[in-house]
C-alpha cells in the first residue's frame, strides 16, 4: 500500500523535516486510505488520483469531530494533493528530475490544481453605509490649519458613494 511504501522509503528521508510536515504527510495518507479504496501502488494512475481529488472535494467532514459537517475548499484539496504528490514522487521511476526514483508507481501526470475561489471584497450593509455617511461630518478637524477639499465632509461622503 502507499502507506507502507511511505513508511519504508519516504519517511526515513524526512529526517530534517518539522513534526508538522510529518503530520501533513500522515493526514494526506489517511485521506488517501479512506477515500481512494487504498489501491496497490502499482495501480495508481492519473484517473485514480483524479477520482481521489473529486471525492476529497465532495466528502463532508466535521472539524475536530464535532459541529456541522463541512465540505473542503479547493485550497485545502490542493494542499492535500501537493502533500500526496510529495509522498508519491520518490516512488516513480528514476529520471533526471527524480534520480533516486524506485519505480514502484508508474509515472503519470499529476492532476492540475483546482482553481481557487477569489474572495469577494467586504461589502457594507445599507445600515453601516448610512452610519458611515453620517459620521463623515467628524472628518473635518476642529482646528483647521490647512484648507482644501480633502478636509470637508462632502469630499469623504462623495468618496463613499
Coordinates of C-alpha atoms in Angstrom, one line a residue:
X1 CA 0.0 0.0 0.0
X2 CA 1.0 3.6 -0.3
X3 CA 1.4 4.0 3.5
X4 CA 3.8 1.0 3.6
X5 CA 5.9 2.5 0.9
X6 CA 5.8 5.9 2.6
X7 CA 7.0 4.3 6.0
X8 CA 9.8 2.3 4.4
X9 CA 11.0 4.6 1.6
X10 CA 9.9 8.2 2.1
X11 CA 9.8 8.6 5.9
X12 CA 13.4 7.8 6.5
X13 CA 14.4 10.6 4.1
X14 CA 12.3 13.1 6.0
X15 CA 14.7 13.3 9.0
X16 CA 15.2 17.1 8.7
X17 CA 11.5 17.9 8.3
X18 CA 9.5 19.5 11.1
X19 CA 6.9 17.4 13.0
X20 CA 4.1 19.5 11.4
X21 CA 5.3 18.4 8.0
X22 CA 5.2 14.7 9.1
X23 CA 1.7 15.3 10.4
X24 CA 0.7 16.7 7.0
X25 CA 2.0 13.6 5.2
X26 CA 0.2 11.3 7.7
X27 CA -3.1 13.3 7.2
X28 CA -2.8 13.1 3.4
X29 CA -2.2 9.3 3.6
X30 CA -5.2 8.9 6.0
X31 CA -7.4 10.7 3.5
X32 CA -6.0 8.5 0.7
X33 CA -6.8 5.3 2.6
X34 CA -10.3 6.5 3.5
X35 CA -11.4 7.9 0.1
X36 CA -9.4 6.0 -2.6
X37 CA -10.1 2.4 -1.5
X38 CA -6.3 2.2 -0.9
X39 CA -5.3 0.6 -4.2
X40 CA -2.0 -1.2 -4.7
X41 CA 0.8 1.2 -5.5
X42 CA 1.3 -0.4 -8.9
X43 CA -2.2 0.6 -10.0
X44 CA -2.0 4.3 -9.0
X45 CA -2.7 6.3 -12.2
X46 CA -3.9 9.8 -13.1
X47 CA -7.5 8.5 -13.2
X48 CA -7.2 7.2 -9.7
X49 CA -5.7 10.4 -8.5
X50 CA -8.4 12.5 -10.2
X51 CA -11.1 10.3 -8.6
X52 CA -9.5 10.7 -5.2
X53 CA -9.3 14.5 -5.7
X54 CA -13.0 14.7 -6.6
X55 CA -14.0 12.5 -3.6
X56 CA -11.9 14.7 -1.3
X57 CA -13.7 17.8 -2.6
X58 CA -17.2 16.3 -2.3
X59 CA -16.8 14.5 1.0
X60 CA -18.0 16.2 4.2
X61 CA -16.2 16.2 7.4
X62 CA -16.5 17.5 11.0
X63 CA -13.8 19.8 12.2
X64 CA -12.5 18.4 15.4
X65 CA -15.1 15.6 15.2
X66 CA -17.9 17.9 16.3
X67 CA -20.2 20.5 14.9
X68 CA -21.8 20.6 11.5
X69 CA -20.4 18.8 8.5
X70 CA -18.4 21.0 6.2
X71 CA -17.0 20.5 2.7
X72 CA -13.4 21.2 1.9
X73 CA -12.3 24.3 0.0
X74 CA -10.4 23.9 -3.3
X75 CA -7.3 25.4 -1.5
X76 CA -7.5 22.6 1.1
X77 CA -7.8 19.9 -1.5
X78 CA -4.9 21.4 -3.4
X79 CA -2.8 21.3 -0.2
X80 CA -3.6 17.6 0.4
X81 CA -2.8 16.8 -3.3
X82 CA 0.6 18.6 -3.0
X83 CA 1.5 16.6 0.1
X84 CA 0.3 13.4 -1.6
X85 CA 2.4 14.2 -4.6
X86 CA 5.5 14.6 -2.4
X87 CA 4.8 11.2 -1.0
X88 CA 4.3 9.6 -4.4
X89 CA 7.2 11.2 -6.3
X90 CA 10.0 9.1 -4.8
X91 CA 8.1 6.0 -5.8
X92 CA 8.0 7.0 -9.6
X93 CA 10.7 5.6 -11.9
X94 CA 14.1 7.3 -11.8
X95 CA 14.7 10.1 -14.3
X96 CA 16.7 13.3 -14.4
X97 CA 14.3 15.1 -12.1
X98 CA 13.9 12.2 -9.7
X99 CA 17.3 10.3 -9.8
X100 CA 16.5 8.2 -6.7
X101 CA 13.1 7.0 -8.0
X102 CA 12.2 3.5 -7.1
X103 CA 9.9 2.6 -10.0
X104 CA 7.1 1.2 -7.7
X105 CA 4.4 3.6 -9.1
X106 CA 4.1 4.0 -12.9
X107 CA 4.8 7.6 -13.9
X108 CA 1.6 9.6 -14.6
X109 CA 1.0 13.3 -15.0
X110 CA -0.4 14.5 -11.7
X111 CA -3.8 16.3 -11.9
X112 CA -3.5 20.1 -12.1
X113 CA -4.6 22.1 -9.0
X114 CA -8.2 23.1 -8.6
X115 CA -8.9 26.8 -9.3
X116 CA -9.0 28.7 -6.1
X117 CA -12.0 30.8 -5.2
X118 CA -11.4 34.5 -5.2
X119 CA -12.7 36.2 -2.1
X120 CA -15.2 38.9 -2.6
X121 CA -14.3 42.3 -1.2
X122 CA -16.0 43.3 2.1
X123 CA -19.4 44.8 1.4
X124 CA -21.1 47.2 3.8
X125 CA -24.8 46.8 4.6
X126 CA -27.1 49.7 3.9
X127 CA -27.3 50.4 7.7
X128 CA -23.5 50.5 8.0
X129 CA -23.1 52.7 4.9
X130 CA -25.7 55.2 6.3
X131 CA -23.8 55.3 9.6
X132 CA -20.5 56.0 7.8
X133 CA -22.1 58.6 5.7
X134 CA -23.5 60.4 8.7
X135 CA -20.2 60.1 10.6
X136 CA -18.3 61.7 7.8
X137 CA -19.1 65.1 9.5
X138 CA -16.4 64.2 12.0
X139 CA -13.7 64.0 9.3
X140 CA -13.2 67.8 9.5
X141 CA -10.6 68.5 12.2
X142 CA -11.8 71.0 14.8
X143 CA -8.8 73.4 14.3
X144 CA -8.1 73.5 10.6
X145 CA -4.6 74.8 9.8
X146 CA -4.8 73.5 6.3
X147 CA -7.6 74.2 3.9
X148 CA -8.7 72.2 1.0
X149 CA -11.4 69.9 -0.3
X150 CA -10.0 66.8 1.5
X151 CA -10.9 68.3 4.9
X152 CA -14.6 68.7 4.1
X153 CA -17.2 66.1 5.0
X154 CA -18.7 66.4 1.5
X155 CA -15.4 65.0 0.0
X156 CA -15.5 62.0 2.2
X157 CA -19.2 61.4 1.5
X158 CA -18.5 61.5 -2.2
X159 CA -15.7 59.0 -1.8
X160 CA -18.0 56.6 0.0
X161 CA -20.7 56.8 -2.7

